[in-house]
Coordinates of C-alpha atoms in Angstrom, one line a residue:
M1 CA 24.0 15.2 -2.6
T2 CA 23.5 11.4 -2.5
S3 CA 20.1 9.8 -2.9
D4 CA 19.8 9.0 0.8
E5 CA 20.7 12.4 2.3
P6 CA 18.0 14.1 4.4
S7 CA 16.3 17.2 3.3
S8 CA 17.1 20.7 4.7
R9 CA 13.8 20.5 6.7
P10 CA 14.4 18.1 9.7
N11 CA 10.7 18.0 10.7
L12 CA 9.4 17.1 7.3
G13 CA 6.2 15.2 7.0
V14 CA 4.9 13.6 3.8
A15 CA 1.4 13.0 2.6
V16 CA 1.0 10.5 -0.3
L17 CA -2.4 10.5 -1.9
A18 CA -3.3 7.0 -2.8
A19 CA -7.1 6.7 -2.2
G20 CA -8.4 6.7 -5.8
R21 CA -9.6 3.7 -7.7
G22 CA -8.4 4.8 -11.2
T23 CA -11.4 4.1 -13.3
R24 CA -9.5 4.6 -16.5
M25 CA -7.3 1.7 -15.7
R26 CA -10.4 -0.6 -16.0
S27 CA -9.1 -2.8 -13.2
A28 CA -10.2 -4.2 -9.9
L29 CA -6.7 -3.6 -8.6
P30 CA -6.3 -0.1 -6.9
K31 CA -4.5 2.1 -9.4
V32 CA -1.5 2.8 -7.1
L33 CA -0.8 -0.9 -6.9
H34 CA -0.3 -1.5 -10.6
P35 CA 3.4 -2.4 -10.9
V36 CA 6.0 -0.4 -12.6
C37 CA 9.3 -2.3 -13.1
G38 CA 8.3 -4.8 -10.5
R39 CA 7.1 -2.4 -7.7
P40 CA 3.7 -1.0 -7.0
M41 CA 3.7 2.6 -8.4
A42 CA 3.0 4.0 -5.0
E43 CA 6.0 2.3 -3.6
H44 CA 8.2 4.2 -6.0
V45 CA 6.7 7.4 -4.6
V46 CA 7.1 6.3 -0.9
R47 CA 10.8 5.3 -1.6
A48 CA 11.5 8.7 -3.2
A49 CA 10.0 10.5 -0.2
A50 CA 11.8 8.2 2.3
A51 CA 15.1 9.1 0.8
L52 CA 14.6 12.6 2.4
R53 CA 14.4 10.9 5.8
P54 CA 11.1 12.5 6.8
R55 CA 9.7 12.3 10.3
R56 CA 6.6 10.5 9.0
I57 CA 4.9 9.5 5.8
A58 CA 1.1 9.4 5.8
V59 CA -0.4 7.4 3.0
V60 CA -4.1 8.3 2.3
V61 CA -6.0 5.2 1.4
G62 CA -9.6 4.7 0.2
Y63 CA -10.4 2.3 -2.5
G64 CA -8.8 -1.1 -1.8
A65 CA -7.4 0.3 1.5
E66 CA -6.5 -3.1 2.9
Q67 CA -4.7 -4.1 -0.2
V68 CA -2.7 -0.9 -0.4
Q69 CA -1.7 -1.1 3.3
R70 CA -0.5 -4.7 2.8
A71 CA 1.5 -3.8 -0.2
L72 CA 3.2 -0.7 1.3
A73 CA 3.6 -1.6 4.9
S74 CA 7.3 -1.9 5.7
E75 CA 9.8 -1.2 8.5
E76 CA 12.0 0.5 6.0
W77 CA 10.1 3.8 6.3
P78 CA 8.1 5.7 9.0
L79 CA 4.7 4.9 7.5
V80 CA 1.2 5.5 8.8
F81 CA -2.1 5.1 6.9
V82 CA -4.9 7.6 6.9
E83 CA -8.3 6.6 5.6
Q84 CA -10.4 8.8 3.3
P85 CA -13.8 6.9 3.3
E86 CA -15.4 9.2 0.7
L87 CA -13.3 10.5 -2.2
L88 CA -13.9 14.2 -1.9
G89 CA -10.8 15.5 -3.5
T90 CA -7.2 16.3 -2.8
A91 CA -7.8 19.0 -0.2
D92 CA -10.0 16.7 1.8
A93 CA -7.4 13.9 1.6
V94 CA -4.6 16.2 2.8
A95 CA -6.8 17.6 5.6
R96 CA -7.2 14.1 7.0
C97 CA -3.4 13.9 7.5
R98 CA -3.3 16.7 10.0
E99 CA -3.3 14.5 13.1
A100 CA -0.8 12.1 11.6
L101 CA 1.6 15.0 10.7
A102 CA 0.9 17.2 13.7
D103 CA 4.5 17.3 14.9
C104 CA 5.9 18.2 11.4
T105 CA 6.8 21.8 10.5
D106 CA 6.9 21.1 6.8
V107 CA 4.6 19.0 4.7
L108 CA 5.3 17.5 1.3
V109 CA 2.3 16.4 -0.7
L110 CA 2.7 13.8 -3.4
N111 CA 0.5 11.8 -5.7
G112 CA 0.7 8.0 -5.4
D113 CA 0.3 7.5 -9.1
S114 CA 3.5 9.4 -10.1
P115 CA 6.1 6.7 -9.9
L116 CA 8.9 8.6 -11.8
V117 CA 9.4 11.3 -9.2
T118 CA 13.0 11.3 -7.9
P119 CA 14.5 12.2 -4.5
G120 CA 16.5 15.0 -6.2
L121 CA 13.3 16.7 -7.4
L122 CA 11.7 16.5 -4.0
R123 CA 14.8 18.0 -2.3
R124 CA 14.7 20.9 -4.8
L125 CA 11.0 21.4 -4.1
V126 CA 11.5 21.4 -0.3
D127 CA 14.5 23.7 -0.4
A128 CA 12.9 26.1 -2.9
R129 CA 10.0 27.0 -0.7
G130 CA 12.2 29.2 1.5
G131 CA 9.9 31.4 3.5
A132 CA 6.9 31.1 1.1
P133 CA 3.9 29.2 2.3
L134 CA 4.1 26.7 -0.5
A135 CA 6.1 25.6 -3.5
L136 CA 4.9 23.5 -6.3
V137 CA 6.3 21.5 -9.3
Y138 CA 5.3 22.1 -12.9
A139 CA 6.5 21.1 -16.3
R140 CA 6.3 22.7 -19.7
V141 CA 4.3 20.5 -22.0
P142 CA 2.7 21.0 -25.5
D143 CA -0.7 21.0 -23.6
A144 CA -1.7 20.3 -20.1
G145 CA -4.8 18.3 -21.3
R146 CA -7.2 17.6 -18.5
F147 CA -4.6 18.5 -15.9
G148 CA -4.3 21.8 -14.1
R149 CA -2.1 24.6 -15.5
L150 CA -0.3 27.5 -13.9
V151 CA -1.6 31.0 -14.5
R152 CA 0.9 33.8 -13.9
D153 CA 0.7 37.6 -13.6
S154 CA 2.7 40.0 -15.8
A155 CA 5.6 39.7 -13.4
G156 CA 5.7 35.9 -13.7
R157 CA 4.2 35.2 -10.3
V158 CA 1.8 32.2 -9.9
I159 CA -1.6 33.6 -9.2
R160 CA -3.7 30.4 -9.5
I161 CA -4.0 27.0 -10.9
D162 CA -6.7 26.5 -13.5
E163 CA -8.3 23.0 -13.6
S164 CA -9.5 21.8 -17.0
P165 CA -13.3 21.3 -17.3
P166 CA -14.6 17.7 -17.5
G167 CA -14.1 16.3 -21.0
Y168 CA -11.5 18.8 -22.0
R169 CA -9.0 17.3 -24.5
G170 CA -6.7 20.2 -24.8
N171 CA -4.9 22.0 -27.7
P172 CA -1.7 20.2 -28.7
E173 CA -0.4 23.4 -30.3
Q174 CA -0.5 25.4 -27.1
V175 CA 2.5 25.2 -24.7
A176 CA 1.4 25.1 -21.1
E177 CA 2.9 24.9 -17.6
R178 CA 1.3 21.7 -16.3
N179 CA 0.8 21.4 -12.5
A180 CA 2.4 18.2 -11.2
G181 CA 0.3 17.9 -8.1
Q182 CA 3.5 17.9 -5.9
Y183 CA 3.7 20.5 -3.2
A184 CA 5.8 21.6 -0.3
F185 CA 3.9 23.5 2.4
D186 CA 4.6 25.4 5.6
A187 CA 2.6 23.1 7.9
R188 CA 1.0 25.8 10.0
W189 CA -0.1 27.7 7.0
L190 CA -1.4 24.5 5.3
W191 CA -3.5 23.4 8.3
E192 CA -5.0 26.9 8.7
H193 CA -6.1 27.2 5.1
V194 CA -6.8 23.6 3.8
A195 CA -10.0 23.4 5.9
R196 CA -11.3 26.5 4.2
V197 CA -11.0 25.2 0.6
P198 CA -14.5 25.7 -1.0
R199 CA -16.3 22.8 -2.5
S200 CA -16.1 22.8 -6.3
E201 CA -18.9 22.3 -8.8
S202 CA -18.0 18.7 -9.1
G203 CA -18.5 18.3 -5.3
E204 CA -14.8 17.9 -4.5
Y205 CA -12.3 20.0 -2.6
Y206 CA -9.2 20.8 -4.7
L207 CA -5.8 21.5 -3.1
T208 CA -4.9 23.6 -6.1
H209 CA -7.2 26.4 -4.6
L210 CA -4.4 27.2 -2.2
A211 CA -2.2 28.7 -4.9
A212 CA -4.8 31.4 -5.3
V213 CA -5.0 31.9 -1.6
A214 CA -1.3 32.4 -1.3
S215 CA -1.2 34.8 -4.2
A216 CA -4.1 36.9 -2.7
A217 CA -2.2 37.2 0.5
G218 CA 0.9 38.6 -1.3
T219 CA 2.9 35.4 -0.7
P220 CA 2.7 33.6 -4.1
A221 CA 3.8 30.0 -4.5
V222 CA 7.3 29.2 -5.6
A223 CA 7.2 27.3 -8.9
V224 CA 9.9 24.6 -9.5
E225 CA 10.3 23.3 -13.0
A226 CA 10.8 19.6 -13.7
P227 CA 11.2 17.4 -16.8
A228 CA 7.8 16.4 -18.1
E229 CA 8.6 12.7 -17.7
E230 CA 9.3 13.1 -14.0
I231 CA 5.8 14.3 -13.3
L232 CA 4.0 11.7 -15.4
G233 CA 0.8 10.7 -13.7
V234 CA -0.5 7.2 -14.5
D235 CA -4.2 7.3 -15.3
D236 CA -4.6 4.5 -17.9
R237 CA -2.7 1.5 -19.3
A238 CA -1.0 3.6 -22.0
A239 CA 0.5 5.9 -19.3
L240 CA 1.5 2.8 -17.3
A241 CA 3.4 1.4 -20.3
E242 CA 5.1 4.8 -20.7
A243 CA 6.1 4.9 -17.1
E244 CA 7.5 1.4 -17.4
R245 CA 9.5 2.4 -20.5
I246 CA 11.0 5.4 -18.8
L247 CA 11.9 3.8 -15.6
R248 CA 13.3 0.7 -17.3
G249 CA 15.6 3.1 -19.3
R250 CA 16.8 4.6 -16.0
L251 CA 17.5 1.1 -14.6
L252 CA 19.4 0.1 -17.7
A253 CA 21.5 3.3 -17.6
A254 CA 22.3 2.8 -14.0
A255 CA 23.3 -0.8 -14.5
M256 CA 25.7 0.1 -17.4
A257 CA 27.2 3.0 -15.3
A258 CA 27.9 0.4 -12.6
G259 CA 29.9 -1.9 -14.8
V260 CA 27.3 -4.1 -16.5
T261 CA 27.6 -4.7 -20.3
I262 CA 24.1 -4.8 -21.8
V263 CA 24.5 -5.8 -25.5
D264 CA 21.0 -4.7 -26.5
P265 CA 19.1 -2.5 -24.1
A266 CA 16.1 -2.5 -26.3
T267 CA 15.5 -6.2 -25.7
T268 CA 16.6 -6.3 -22.0
Y269 CA 14.0 -6.1 -19.2
L270 CA 15.0 -5.1 -15.7
E271 CA 13.0 -4.6 -12.5
A272 CA 13.9 -2.2 -9.8
D273 CA 15.1 -4.7 -7.2
V274 CA 17.6 -6.5 -9.4
E275 CA 21.3 -6.0 -8.4
F276 CA 24.6 -6.7 -10.2
S277 CA 28.2 -7.0 -9.4
E278 CA 30.8 -5.6 -11.8
D279 CA 31.6 -7.1 -15.2
V280 CA 28.3 -8.9 -15.7
T281 CA 27.2 -9.3 -19.4
L282 CA 23.6 -9.4 -20.4
L283 CA 23.1 -10.7 -23.9
P284 CA 20.0 -9.9 -26.0
G285 CA 16.5 -11.0 -24.8
C286 CA 17.1 -11.2 -21.1
H287 CA 14.3 -10.7 -18.5
L288 CA 15.5 -10.1 -14.9
S289 CA 12.9 -9.6 -12.2
G290 CA 12.3 -9.8 -8.5
R291 CA 15.2 -9.8 -6.0
T292 CA 17.6 -11.2 -8.5
R293 CA 21.4 -10.9 -7.8
V294 CA 24.1 -11.6 -10.4
G295 CA 27.7 -12.1 -9.4
A296 CA 30.8 -10.6 -11.0
G297 CA 31.8 -11.9 -14.4
S298 CA 28.7 -13.8 -15.1
V299 CA 27.2 -13.9 -18.6
I300 CA 23.4 -14.1 -18.8
G301 CA 21.6 -14.9 -22.0
P302 CA 20.7 -14.8 -24.7
G303 CA 17.0 -15.4 -24.1
T304 CA 17.2 -16.0 -20.4
I305 CA 14.7 -15.3 -17.6
L306 CA 15.9 -14.8 -14.0
R307 CA 13.2 -14.4 -11.3
S308 CA 14.4 -13.8 -7.8
A309 CA 17.5 -15.8 -8.6
I310 CA 20.9 -15.6 -6.8
V311 CA 23.6 -16.2 -9.4
G312 CA 27.2 -16.5 -8.3
R313 CA 30.4 -15.4 -10.0
E314 CA 31.5 -16.3 -13.5
C315 CA 28.3 -18.2 -14.3
H316 CA 26.9 -18.7 -17.8
I317 CA 23.2 -19.1 -18.3
E318 CA 21.8 -19.3 -21.8
L319 CA 18.3 -19.7 -23.1
S320 CA 17.1 -20.9 -19.7
V321 CA 14.8 -20.0 -16.7
I322 CA 16.0 -19.7 -13.1
E323 CA 13.3 -19.0 -10.5
D324 CA 13.6 -18.6 -6.7
S325 CA 16.9 -20.5 -6.7
R326 CA 20.6 -20.1 -6.0
L327 CA 23.5 -20.9 -8.2
G328 CA 27.1 -21.0 -6.9
D329 CA 30.2 -19.8 -8.7
R330 CA 31.1 -21.0 -12.2
V331 CA 27.8 -22.8 -12.9
H332 CA 26.7 -23.4 -16.5
V333 CA 23.0 -23.7 -17.3
G334 CA 21.4 -24.3 -20.7
P335 CA 20.4 -24.0 -23.3
Y336 CA 16.7 -24.7 -22.5
S337 CA 17.0 -25.6 -18.9
H338 CA 14.8 -24.7 -15.9
V339 CA 15.9 -24.3 -12.3
R340 CA 13.1 -23.5 -9.8
G341 CA 11.4 -24.0 -6.5
G342 CA 14.2 -23.2 -4.1
A343 CA 16.9 -25.2 -5.8
D344 CA 20.5 -24.8 -4.6
I345 CA 23.2 -25.5 -7.2
G346 CA 26.8 -25.8 -6.0
D347 CA 30.0 -24.4 -7.5
D348 CA 31.2 -25.7 -10.8
C349 CA 28.0 -27.6 -11.7
F350 CA 27.0 -28.1 -15.3
L351 CA 23.3 -28.3 -16.3
G352 CA 23.0 -28.8 -20.0
N353 CA 20.2 -28.7 -22.5
F354 CA 16.7 -29.6 -21.3
A355 CA 17.6 -30.2 -17.7
E356 CA 15.2 -29.3 -14.9
V357 CA 16.0 -29.0 -11.2
K358 CA 13.3 -28.3 -8.6
N359 CA 13.6 -28.0 -4.8
S360 CA 16.9 -29.8 -4.8
R361 CA 20.4 -29.3 -3.6
L362 CA 23.2 -30.2 -5.9
G363 CA 26.7 -30.4 -4.5
P364 CA 29.8 -29.0 -6.3
R365 CA 30.8 -30.3 -9.7
V366 CA 27.6 -32.2 -10.4
K367 CA 27.1 -32.9 -14.1
M368 CA 23.6 -33.2 -15.6
H369 CA 24.2 -32.7 -19.3
H370 CA 20.8 -33.3 -21.0
F371 CA 17.2 -34.4 -20.8
S372 CA 17.0 -35.0 -17.0
Y373 CA 14.7 -34.0 -14.1
V374 CA 15.8 -33.8 -10.5
G375 CA 13.1 -32.9 -8.1
D376 CA 13.0 -33.0 -4.3
A377 CA 16.5 -34.4 -4.1
D378 CA 19.9 -34.0 -2.4
V379 CA 22.8 -34.8 -4.8
G380 CA 26.4 -35.2 -3.6
E381 CA 29.5 -33.7 -5.1
D382 CA 31.1 -35.1 -8.3
T383 CA 28.0 -37.0 -9.3
N384 CA 27.2 -37.6 -13.0
I385 CA 23.5 -37.7 -14.1
A386 CA 23.3 -39.2 -17.6
A387 CA 20.7 -38.3 -20.2
G388 CA 17.1 -39.2 -19.5
T389 CA 17.5 -39.7 -15.8
I390 CA 14.6 -38.6 -13.5
T391 CA 13.5 -38.7 -9.9
C392 CA 10.0 -40.0 -9.6
N393 CA 9.1 -37.9 -6.6
F394 CA 5.3 -38.0 -6.6
D395 CA 3.2 -41.1 -5.7
G396 CA -0.1 -39.5 -6.4
V397 CA -0.6 -38.2 -2.9
T398 CA 2.8 -37.1 -1.5
K399 CA 6.1 -35.9 -2.8
H400 CA 9.1 -37.8 -1.5
R401 CA 12.8 -37.0 -1.4
T402 CA 15.6 -38.8 -3.2
T403 CA 19.2 -38.9 -1.8
I404 CA 22.1 -39.4 -4.2
G405 CA 25.5 -39.7 -2.7
R406 CA 29.0 -38.4 -3.8
G407 CA 30.7 -39.6 -6.9
V408 CA 27.6 -41.5 -8.2
L409 CA 27.2 -42.4 -11.8
L410 CA 23.6 -42.7 -12.9
G411 CA 23.2 -44.4 -16.3
S412 CA 21.0 -43.1 -19.1
D413 CA 17.2 -43.3 -18.5
T414 CA 17.6 -44.2 -14.8
M415 CA 14.3 -43.9 -12.9
L416 CA 14.7 -43.1 -9.2
V417 CA 11.4 -43.9 -7.5
A418 CA 11.3 -41.9 -4.3
P419 CA 11.7 -42.3 -1.4
V420 CA 15.0 -43.9 -2.3
S421 CA 18.8 -43.3 -1.7
V422 CA 21.9 -44.1 -3.7
G423 CA 25.1 -44.5 -1.7
D424 CA 28.4 -42.8 -2.4
G425 CA 30.2 -44.2 -5.5
A426 CA 27.3 -46.3 -6.6
R427 CA 26.3 -46.8 -10.3
T428 CA 23.2 -47.7 -12.2
G429 CA 22.9 -49.3 -15.6
A430 CA 21.0 -47.7 -18.5
G431 CA 17.3 -47.9 -18.0
A432 CA 17.4 -49.0 -14.4
V433 CA 14.2 -48.4 -12.3
V434 CA 15.4 -48.0 -8.8
T435 CA 12.8 -48.7 -6.1
V436 CA 15.1 -49.7 -3.2
D437 CA 18.1 -48.2 -1.7
I438 CA 21.5 -48.9 -3.4
P439 CA 24.4 -49.4 -1.1
P440 CA 27.6 -47.3 -1.5
G441 CA 29.9 -48.6 -4.3
A442 CA 27.2 -50.9 -5.7
L443 CA 26.1 -51.5 -9.3
A444 CA 22.4 -51.8 -9.9
V445 CA 20.7 -52.7 -13.1
G446 CA 17.4 -53.8 -14.5
V447 CA 13.6 -53.3 -14.1
P448 CA 13.2 -53.2 -11.2
A449 CA 16.8 -52.5 -10.4
R450 CA 18.7 -55.1 -8.4
V451 CA 22.3 -54.9 -7.1
V452 CA 24.5 -57.2 -9.1
R453 CA 27.8 -56.1 -7.6
E454 CA 29.0 -54.4 -4.5
E455 CA 32.4 -52.7 -4.4
P456 CA 34.4 -51.0 -1.6
T457 CA 33.7 -47.2 -1.6
S458 CA 37.4 -46.3 -1.2
G459 CA 38.4 -43.9 -3.9
R460 CA 34.8 -43.3 -5.0
G461 CA 33.4 -39.9 -4.2
A462 CA 35.6 -39.5 -1.2

């Protein structure tokens, strides 16, 4: 079964519980918005649920409701938001989804702080319910700690879920079946019974009470076992780091299975939205994030950062940073270079050590070997930018653009004071400070630069 196949329940609704603040996180950011491998943890849950193609996904919001809605709203999935103004527990949160999921015959309940859940587990849960009123997920752990644990009768049937008392730290020598807080319900049964859940001593209404209700009626819950890591709930920064480690391991394994060579997975950081073509090589110390795309045969690293970078085929980027920019095919960058701010680097360009390009377009085969800065510029094909050349693009108030034609040779330490243009085939002498436009084919030297010779452009940069 592939990851995007629907579940066996065509009228499936999903409730994602995402209303809590997460006080143990010690953060103003709602807990479910803390990122795990580049995505808010609740988005991982929504994506896993969306893979089952449900009729609707209701996200229960409370603390930071507007932030959560902005972060999760997308046309990718059938999402609605349900507000829980007072945090009165999981049963109260689910009950508030009744109207949003009224046309669903099955309801899947998930926690927004469990980012490692997979579509495969959710399908197993939905399918396992059969004719029972509910099914639930559990994992065998050394101790359930402060989380709920399954209690069974002598025949192995689930009779209830015991919640740990406040302050309970558990017994690490005792193996327990920890409740994951993930459930599949018959919708009619759920709506009939969730409104009757009694208030606990803590003042909250716990969804776990329904396991005892089902058992008392002679229709006990179906229990589905899962790996402990897949039900990990993130309640504090340590658990957040653990979730990050586990998910990053999955991403690295998936990339290698898809044809990417990762020389040292332990020093390679990937986020969930990064994509690769085949035969990419990642050398040690690489950090790839955002919507980065890497073309076939490219070698990245060592020590390279790509943030939302589009990298073409057969590129080599070493000890450099590429941000929000595009590189064509067979581009070399580095060491110690920085490409940023929407730069567009053409095929077969060479950016050597300590080169920076910002918000500029470089045509094919531009050479910029070392110690140069090009910002807010358009550079034609086959141009050579010698060491120390910079565009002076900011006058203290406004940033101006520089236009450099085809086949231009800029001498070392040339200063291009924008707005200014250099025509096709033109040249500058070393140390020239260009404050006026240079005609095609001309040679300009001096401070300020002046044209000392004009030549026909035939054969230059054509």
